[in-house]
Amino acid sequence: MPELPEVEHVTRGIKPFVKGQKIEEVIFSDKVIEGKDKGKETIIKGLALDTFKRYTEGYTIYDIERRSKYIVFYIENNSEQRILISHLGMAGGFFVVDKLEDINVPNYRKHWHVIFKLNNDKLLVYSDIRRFGEIRNVASFDAYPSFLEIAPEPFDKEALSHYMAWFDKRLYQNKPIKQMILDHRVISGCGNIYACEALFRAGINPARKSKELNHQEKEMLFYYVREVLEAGIKYGGTSISDYRHADGSTGTMQMHLNVYKQKTCKVCGNDIETQVIATRNSHFCPTCQK
Ligand SMILES: [Zn+2]
């Protein structure tokens, strides 16, 4: 599942090709059209397909940014502004190509779902093998309130105090710390892989209750989350399953993982254990993480 570093790389990869471009046409795959016909919200959320087209075609992408695990396109047409908010779900991706055949990963070529034809003759293609991703077209972020609840970017100054304040709330006090840091209202963009890695670096067992952490451990964990996210960005993200950059290339963060889907601990040599915490597989070293 793409986490902050992967989404950052997708955003950086497509930005130079789409910023400043007008969206001339939007084309949906048969799966999206069939899904909508059956009343399912296949990828395009909240709007009928013709309404989505009306609020997208003829609009110019004047900016694009990553926010947490979302890619946000700011578009306008004759001073009317809209926002496209996209989440890559489990295995989605954006590609910029001249034609569909140029997508160099067969699965992504086959499972395209939305094509934005740009006026520079490029196609911005949203592909999604499992169709858990989403694209919304909203007038403002107020139309998608859960987006407004996302914690500050982990690299922003206020992110630490925002995260620390969550320890005083009742919600996570008796819950595993792992579950708490996966909530993007607490820390934005930290998914399963980076949460496992940060907990290892901090020497904290993922199943420990949040309220059992002392002040130093809480702060340390935050800094390690930031550190692993930074490492993820530096190494181009983690390419374990389907994740690809916008040009189809892969990241190398998987070479730098200590516990996620690893067999033995690089520090003590003991076996890495796996435990399901809050429905997600947690990988940790029972010796190094207390
Ligand atoms: Zn160990």
mmCIF file of C-alpha atoms and ligand atoms in Angstrom:
data_model
loop_
_atom_site.group_PDB
_atom_site.id
_atom_site.type_symbol
_atom_site.label_atom_id
_atom_site.label_comp_id
_atom_site.label_asym_id
_atom_site.label_seq_id
_atom_site.Cartn_x
_atom_site.Cartn_y
_atom_site.Cartn_z
ATOM 1 C CA MET A 1 0.000 0.000 0.000
ATOM 2 C CA PRO A 2 1.506 3.327 -0.990
ATOM 3 C CA GLU A 3 2.496 5.364 2.047
ATOM 4 C CA LEU A 4 3.790 8.947 2.279
ATOM 5 C CA PRO A 5 7.178 8.345 0.562
ATOM 6 C CA GLU A 6 5.625 6.441 -2.335
ATOM 7 C CA VAL A 7 2.915 9.047 -2.864
ATOM 8 C CA GLU A 8 5.568 11.781 -2.692
ATOM 9 C CA HIS A 9 7.446 10.118 -5.536
ATOM 10 C CA VAL A 10 4.348 9.658 -7.665
ATOM 11 C CA THR A 11 3.556 13.359 -7.154
ATOM 12 C CA ARG A 12 7.098 14.460 -8.038
ATOM 13 C CA GLY A 13 7.053 12.178 -11.070
ATOM 14 C CA ILE A 14 3.896 13.568 -12.650
ATOM 15 C CA LYS A 15 4.120 17.224 -11.562
ATOM 16 C CA PRO A 16 6.404 18.505 -14.346
ATOM 17 C CA PHE A 17 4.076 17.051 -17.004
ATOM 18 C CA VAL A 18 0.713 18.107 -15.626
ATOM 19 C CA LYS A 19 1.188 21.451 -13.868
ATOM 20 C CA GLY A 20 -0.154 24.251 -16.059
ATOM 21 C CA GLN A 21 -1.903 21.840 -18.437
ATOM 22 C CA LYS A 22 -5.548 21.962 -19.408
ATOM 23 C CA ILE A 23 -7.574 18.764 -19.039
ATOM 24 C CA GLU A 24 -9.251 18.412 -22.414
ATOM 25 C CA GLU A 25 -11.128 15.196 -21.836
ATOM 26 C CA VAL A 26 -11.755 12.597 -19.113
ATOM 27 C CA ILE A 27 -12.228 8.961 -20.140
ATOM 28 C CA PHE A 28 -13.431 6.207 -17.793
ATOM 29 C CA SER A 29 -12.812 2.480 -18.053
ATOM 30 C CA ASP A 30 -15.704 0.033 -18.547
ATOM 31 C CA LYS A 31 -15.238 -1.130 -14.930
ATOM 32 C CA VAL A 32 -15.786 2.390 -13.611
ATOM 33 C CA ILE A 33 -18.840 2.902 -15.835
ATOM 34 C CA GLU A 34 -20.338 -0.493 -14.912
ATOM 35 C CA GLY A 35 -19.615 0.076 -11.223
ATOM 36 C CA LYS A 36 -21.354 3.460 -11.263
ATOM 37 C CA ASP A 37 -24.319 1.944 -13.155
ATOM 38 C CA LYS A 38 -24.706 -0.572 -10.340
ATOM 39 C CA GLY A 39 -24.622 2.188 -7.730
ATOM 40 C CA LYS A 40 -21.082 1.402 -6.572
ATOM 41 C CA GLU A 41 -18.602 4.206 -6.051
ATOM 42 C CA THR A 42 -15.907 2.678 -8.246
ATOM 43 C CA ILE A 43 -12.888 5.033 -7.896
ATOM 44 C CA ILE A 44 -14.886 8.181 -8.736
ATOM 45 C CA LYS A 45 -16.439 9.079 -5.383
ATOM 46 C CA GLY A 46 -19.341 11.358 -4.629
ATOM 47 C CA LEU A 47 -20.278 12.478 -8.146
ATOM 48 C CA ALA A 48 -21.991 10.957 -11.159
ATOM 49 C CA LEU A 49 -19.549 10.439 -14.002
ATOM 50 C CA ASP A 50 -21.058 13.147 -16.220
ATOM 51 C CA THR A 51 -20.934 15.632 -13.326
ATOM 52 C CA PHE A 52 -17.319 14.694 -12.673
ATOM 53 C CA LYS A 53 -16.533 15.342 -16.337
ATOM 54 C CA ARG A 54 -18.360 18.678 -16.278
ATOM 55 C CA TYR A 55 -16.251 19.872 -13.327
ATOM 56 C CA THR A 56 -12.988 18.597 -14.781
ATOM 57 C CA GLU A 57 -12.959 18.967 -18.563
ATOM 58 C CA GLY A 58 -11.738 22.360 -19.703
ATOM 59 C CA TYR A 59 -10.101 22.981 -16.314
ATOM 60 C CA THR A 60 -6.402 23.767 -16.009
ATOM 61 C CA ILE A 61 -4.233 22.107 -13.363
ATOM 62 C CA TYR A 62 -2.604 25.137 -11.723
ATOM 63 C CA ASP A 63 -0.958 23.224 -8.901
ATOM 64 C CA ILE A 64 -0.447 19.730 -7.560
ATOM 65 C CA GLU A 65 0.797 18.602 -4.162
ATOM 66 C CA ARG A 66 0.982 15.623 -1.866
ATOM 67 C CA ARG A 67 -0.870 15.866 1.435
ATOM 68 C CA SER A 68 -0.435 12.846 3.707
ATOM 69 C CA LYS A 69 -1.156 9.890 1.395
ATOM 70 C CA TYR A 70 -3.299 11.946 -0.977
ATOM 71 C CA ILE A 71 -2.414 13.632 -4.246
ATOM 72 C CA VAL A 72 -4.247 16.925 -4.631
ATOM 73 C CA PHE A 73 -4.763 18.633 -8.006
ATOM 74 C CA TYR A 74 -5.923 22.259 -7.908
ATOM 75 C CA ILE A 75 -7.843 23.041 -11.080
ATOM 76 C CA GLU A 76 -9.621 26.110 -12.450
ATOM 77 C CA ASN A 77 -11.712 27.192 -15.372
ATOM 78 C CA ASN A 78 -12.575 30.855 -15.873
ATOM 79 C CA SER A 79 -11.835 31.561 -12.203
ATOM 80 C CA GLU A 80 -14.046 28.694 -11.031
ATOM 81 C CA GLN A 81 -11.865 26.504 -8.848
ATOM 82 C CA ARG A 82 -12.218 22.824 -8.050
ATOM 83 C CA ILE A 83 -9.979 20.326 -6.278
ATOM 84 C CA LEU A 84 -9.254 16.745 -7.317
ATOM 85 C CA ILE A 85 -8.355 14.663 -4.260
ATOM 86 C CA SER A 86 -6.885 11.294 -5.088
ATOM 87 C CA HIS A 87 -5.931 8.350 -2.913
ATOM 88 C CA LEU A 88 -4.046 5.447 -4.443
ATOM 89 C CA GLY A 89 -5.761 2.852 -2.248
ATOM 90 C CA MET A 90 -3.931 -0.456 -2.044
ATOM 91 C CA ALA A 91 -2.260 -0.513 -5.427
ATOM 92 C CA GLY A 92 -3.138 2.538 -7.491
ATOM 93 C CA GLY A 93 -0.791 4.697 -9.497
ATOM 94 C CA PHE A 94 -0.625 7.677 -11.835
ATOM 95 C CA PHE A 95 1.320 7.554 -15.077
ATOM 96 C CA VAL A 96 2.059 10.221 -17.661
ATOM 97 C CA VAL A 97 2.444 8.753 -21.138
ATOM 98 C CA ASP A 98 1.884 9.563 -24.807
ATOM 99 C CA LYS A 99 -0.323 6.501 -25.242
ATOM 100 C CA LEU A 100 -1.595 3.709 -22.977
ATOM 101 C CA GLU A 101 0.770 1.146 -24.512
ATOM 102 C CA ASP A 102 3.666 3.173 -23.097
ATOM 103 C CA ILE A 103 2.847 2.167 -19.506
ATOM 104 C CA ASN A 104 5.658 -0.306 -18.993
ATOM 105 C CA VAL A 105 4.103 -2.425 -16.240
ATOM 106 C CA PRO A 106 1.599 -4.831 -17.877
ATOM 107 C CA ASN A 107 -0.771 -4.914 -14.886
ATOM 108 C CA TYR A 108 -1.035 -1.139 -14.774
ATOM 109 C CA ARG A 109 -1.420 -0.922 -18.548
ATOM 110 C CA LYS A 110 -4.295 -3.378 -18.394
ATOM 111 C CA HIS A 111 -6.022 -1.946 -15.318
ATOM 112 C CA TRP A 112 -6.260 1.729 -16.302
ATOM 113 C CA HIS A 113 -9.469 3.348 -15.005
ATOM 114 C CA VAL A 114 -9.350 7.077 -15.614
ATOM 115 C CA ILE A 115 -7.552 8.932 -18.380
ATOM 116 C CA PHE A 116 -7.104 12.696 -18.294
ATOM 117 C CA LYS A 117 -6.189 13.920 -21.795
ATOM 118 C CA LEU A 118 -3.995 16.983 -21.404
ATOM 119 C CA ASN A 119 -3.454 19.754 -23.911
ATOM 120 C CA ASN A 120 0.261 18.938 -24.161
ATOM 121 C CA ASP A 121 -0.843 15.673 -25.842
ATOM 122 C CA LYS A 122 0.108 13.662 -22.748
ATOM 123 C CA LEU A 123 -2.235 11.286 -20.986
ATOM 124 C CA LEU A 124 -2.404 11.376 -17.201
ATOM 125 C CA VAL A 125 -3.573 7.838 -16.443
ATOM 126 C CA TYR A 126 -4.909 6.519 -13.162
ATOM 127 C CA SER A 127 -4.403 2.748 -12.957
ATOM 128 C CA ASP A 128 -5.511 0.530 -10.121
ATOM 129 C CA ILE A 129 -5.217 -3.236 -10.043
ATOM 130 C CA ARG A 130 -7.499 -3.689 -7.031
ATOM 131 C CA ARG A 131 -9.760 -0.633 -7.481
ATOM 132 C CA PHE A 132 -9.551 0.483 -3.832
ATOM 133 C CA GLY A 133 -8.282 3.902 -4.847
ATOM 134 C CA GLU A 134 -10.396 7.005 -5.194
ATOM 135 C CA ILE A 135 -10.653 10.312 -6.980
ATOM 136 C CA ARG A 136 -12.953 13.064 -5.763
ATOM 137 C CA ASN A 137 -13.799 16.363 -7.382
ATOM 138 C CA VAL A 138 -14.849 18.910 -4.763
ATOM 139 C CA ALA A 139 -15.457 22.659 -4.652
ATOM 140 C CA SER A 140 -13.432 22.957 -1.434
ATOM 141 C CA PHE A 141 -11.938 20.735 1.251
ATOM 142 C CA ASP A 142 -15.052 21.441 3.361
ATOM 143 C CA ALA A 143 -16.859 18.990 1.094
ATOM 144 C CA TYR A 144 -14.608 16.200 2.349
ATOM 145 C CA PRO A 145 -14.395 16.774 6.121
ATOM 146 C CA SER A 146 -12.228 13.733 6.921
ATOM 147 C CA PHE A 147 -9.482 15.304 4.792
ATOM 148 C CA LEU A 148 -9.485 18.321 7.115
ATOM 149 C CA GLU A 149 -8.889 16.066 10.140
ATOM 150 C CA ILE A 150 -5.513 14.842 8.871
ATOM 151 C CA ALA A 151 -2.584 15.685 11.150
ATOM 152 C CA PRO A 152 -0.035 18.278 10.001
ATOM 153 C CA GLU A 153 2.634 16.979 7.617
ATOM 154 C CA PRO A 154 5.163 15.077 9.773
ATOM 155 C CA PHE A 155 7.944 17.421 8.640
ATOM 156 C CA ASP A 156 6.018 20.523 9.771
ATOM 157 C CA LYS A 157 6.988 22.227 13.018
ATOM 158 C CA GLU A 158 3.628 21.723 14.732
ATOM 159 C CA ALA A 159 3.425 17.978 13.947
ATOM 160 C CA LEU A 160 5.166 16.851 17.158
ATOM 161 C CA SER A 161 2.957 18.822 19.557
ATOM 162 C CA HIS A 162 -0.117 17.751 17.585
ATOM 163 C CA TYR A 163 0.899 14.092 17.986
ATOM 164 C CA MET A 164 1.789 14.486 21.679
ATOM 165 C CA ALA A 165 -1.658 15.960 22.402
ATOM 166 C CA TRP A 166 -3.266 12.698 21.247
ATOM 167 C CA PHE A 167 -1.757 10.842 24.222
ATOM 168 C CA ASP A 168 -3.989 12.950 26.494
ATOM 169 C CA LYS A 169 -7.144 11.918 24.652
ATOM 170 C CA ARG A 170 -9.011 8.856 25.795
ATOM 171 C CA LEU A 171 -9.321 7.153 22.396
ATOM 172 C CA TYR A 172 -5.945 5.416 22.244
ATOM 173 C CA GLN A 173 -4.837 5.225 25.894
ATOM 174 C CA ASN A 174 -5.650 1.534 26.226
ATOM 175 C CA LYS A 175 -4.920 0.682 22.624
ATOM 176 C CA PRO A 176 -1.652 -0.501 21.062
ATOM 177 C CA ILE A 177 0.743 2.310 20.182
ATOM 178 C CA LYS A 178 1.016 0.836 16.685
ATOM 179 C CA GLN A 179 -2.680 1.389 16.088
ATOM 180 C CA MET A 180 -2.383 5.001 17.256
ATOM 181 C CA ILE A 181 0.435 5.976 14.896
ATOM 182 C CA LEU A 182 -1.394 4.425 11.925
ATOM 183 C CA ASP A 183 -4.231 6.936 12.385
ATOM 184 C CA HIS A 184 -3.594 9.809 9.989
ATOM 185 C CA ARG A 185 -5.299 12.175 12.416
ATOM 186 C CA VAL A 186 -2.368 11.492 14.785
ATOM 187 C CA ILE A 187 0.544 11.382 12.319
ATOM 188 C CA SER A 188 -0.071 11.905 8.628
ATOM 189 C CA GLY A 189 1.180 9.499 5.984
ATOM 190 C CA CYS A 190 2.591 6.741 8.221
ATOM 191 C CA GLY A 191 1.243 3.393 7.051
ATOM 192 C CA ASN A 192 2.038 -0.143 8.116
ATOM 193 C CA ILE A 193 5.566 -0.526 6.738
ATOM 194 C CA TYR A 194 6.901 2.727 8.173
ATOM 195 C CA ALA A 195 5.091 2.241 11.493
ATOM 196 C CA CYS A 196 6.756 -1.185 11.935
ATOM 197 C CA GLU A 197 10.153 0.258 11.066
ATOM 198 C CA ALA A 198 9.820 3.297 13.352
ATOM 199 C CA LEU A 199 8.772 1.121 16.309
ATOM 200 C CA PHE A 200 11.817 -1.076 15.735
ATOM 201 C CA ARG A 201 14.183 1.896 15.657
ATOM 202 C CA ALA A 202 12.572 3.233 18.835
ATOM 203 C CA GLY A 203 12.830 -0.194 20.541
ATOM 204 C CA ILE A 204 9.114 -0.162 21.337
ATOM 205 C CA ASN A 205 6.919 -3.258 21.067
ATOM 206 C CA PRO A 206 3.997 -2.455 18.723
ATOM 207 C CA ALA A 207 1.456 -4.032 21.101
ATOM 208 C CA ARG A 208 2.294 -1.802 24.065
ATOM 209 C CA LYS A 209 -0.537 0.369 25.258
ATOM 210 C CA SER A 210 -0.108 4.029 24.378
ATOM 211 C CA LYS A 211 -0.479 5.143 27.986
ATOM 212 C CA GLU A 212 2.474 2.944 29.024
ATOM 213 C CA LEU A 213 4.986 4.940 26.998
ATOM 214 C CA ASN A 214 6.998 7.497 28.930
ATOM 215 C CA HIS A 215 7.534 11.026 27.638
ATOM 216 C CA GLN A 216 10.906 10.245 26.124
ATOM 217 C CA GLU A 217 9.615 7.164 24.301
ATOM 218 C CA LYS A 218 6.692 9.107 22.870
ATOM 219 C CA GLU A 219 8.944 11.817 21.481
ATOM 220 C CA MET A 220 11.551 9.358 20.276
ATOM 221 C CA LEU A 221 8.934 7.376 18.390
ATOM 222 C CA PHE A 222 7.785 10.507 16.586
ATOM 223 C CA TYR A 223 11.324 11.348 15.509
ATOM 224 C CA TYR A 224 11.825 7.805 14.229
ATOM 225 C CA VAL A 225 8.587 7.933 12.240
ATOM 226 C CA ARG A 226 9.882 11.087 10.621
ATOM 227 C CA GLU A 227 13.274 9.484 10.070
ATOM 228 C CA VAL A 228 11.911 6.388 8.312
ATOM 229 C CA LEU A 229 9.587 8.496 6.175
ATOM 230 C CA GLU A 230 12.561 10.639 5.172
ATOM 231 C CA ALA A 231 14.571 7.510 4.388
ATOM 232 C CA GLY A 232 11.628 6.217 2.353
ATOM 233 C CA ILE A 233 11.583 9.421 0.300
ATOM 234 C CA LYS A 234 15.373 9.307 -0.119
ATOM 235 C CA TYR A 235 15.298 5.735 -1.414
ATOM 236 C CA GLY A 236 12.349 6.315 -3.704
ATOM 237 C CA GLY A 237 9.821 4.426 -1.609
ATOM 238 C CA THR A 238 9.328 0.740 -0.928
ATOM 239 C CA SER A 239 8.602 -1.524 -3.887
ATOM 240 C CA ILE A 240 7.441 -4.730 -2.259
ATOM 241 C CA SER A 241 4.330 -5.554 -4.233
ATOM 242 C CA ASP A 242 2.916 -3.397 -6.959
ATOM 243 C CA TYR A 243 4.179 0.048 -6.151
ATOM 244 C CA ARG A 244 5.830 1.841 -9.048
ATOM 245 C CA HIS A 245 6.963 5.387 -9.743
ATOM 246 C CA ALA A 246 5.086 7.413 -12.314
ATOM 247 C CA ASP A 247 7.617 6.237 -14.919
ATOM 248 C CA GLY A 248 7.173 2.588 -13.877
ATOM 249 C CA SER A 249 10.522 2.355 -12.064
ATOM 250 C CA THR A 250 10.848 0.998 -8.523
ATOM 251 C CA GLY A 251 12.128 2.336 -5.201
ATOM 252 C CA THR A 252 14.798 0.680 -3.060
ATOM 253 C CA MET A 253 13.608 1.278 0.510
ATOM 254 C CA GLN A 254 12.880 -2.484 0.782
ATOM 255 C CA MET A 255 16.675 -2.959 0.962
ATOM 256 C CA HIS A 256 16.756 -0.827 4.113
ATOM 257 C CA LEU A 257 13.957 -2.423 6.120
ATOM 258 C CA ASN A 258 14.784 -3.949 9.508
ATOM 259 C CA VAL A 259 11.583 -5.780 10.432
ATOM 260 C CA TYR A 260 8.815 -5.436 7.847
ATOM 261 C CA LYS A 261 8.525 -8.882 6.193
ATOM 262 C CA GLN A 262 12.052 -9.715 7.380
ATOM 263 C CA LYS A 263 13.145 -13.089 8.807
ATOM 264 C CA THR A 264 15.868 -12.284 11.322
ATOM 265 C CA CYS A 265 16.772 -9.218 13.332
ATOM 266 C CA LYS A 266 19.828 -7.418 11.925
ATOM 267 C CA VAL A 267 20.761 -6.289 15.444
ATOM 268 C CA CYS A 268 20.408 -9.403 17.652
ATOM 269 C CA GLY A 269 19.950 -12.218 15.126
ATOM 270 C CA ASN A 270 16.707 -13.491 16.660
ATOM 271 C CA ASP A 271 13.625 -14.295 14.593
ATOM 272 C CA ILE A 272 11.318 -11.449 13.640
ATOM 273 C CA GLU A 273 7.800 -12.144 14.895
ATOM 274 C CA THR A 274 4.511 -11.293 13.252
ATOM 275 C CA GLN A 275 1.380 -10.362 15.165
ATOM 276 C CA VAL A 276 -1.905 -8.933 13.974
ATOM 277 C CA ILE A 277 -2.591 -5.607 15.665
ATOM 278 C CA ALA A 278 -5.716 -3.688 14.700
ATOM 279 C CA THR A 279 -6.179 -5.871 11.600
ATOM 280 C CA ARG A 280 -2.679 -5.179 10.277
ATOM 281 C CA ASN A 281 0.336 -7.475 10.348
ATOM 282 C CA SER A 282 2.979 -6.141 12.695
ATOM 283 C CA HIS A 283 6.548 -7.322 12.290
ATOM 284 C CA PHE A 284 8.883 -6.813 15.242
ATOM 285 C CA CYS A 285 11.841 -8.182 17.163
ATOM 286 C CA PRO A 286 10.675 -9.428 20.578
ATOM 287 C CA THR A 287 14.222 -9.039 21.938
ATOM 288 C CA CYS A 288 15.014 -5.514 20.733
ATOM 289 C CA GLN A 289 11.494 -4.098 21.186
ATOM 290 C CA LYS A 290 10.093 -3.874 24.698
HETATM 291 ZN ZN ZN B 1 16.575 -7.884 17.667
#
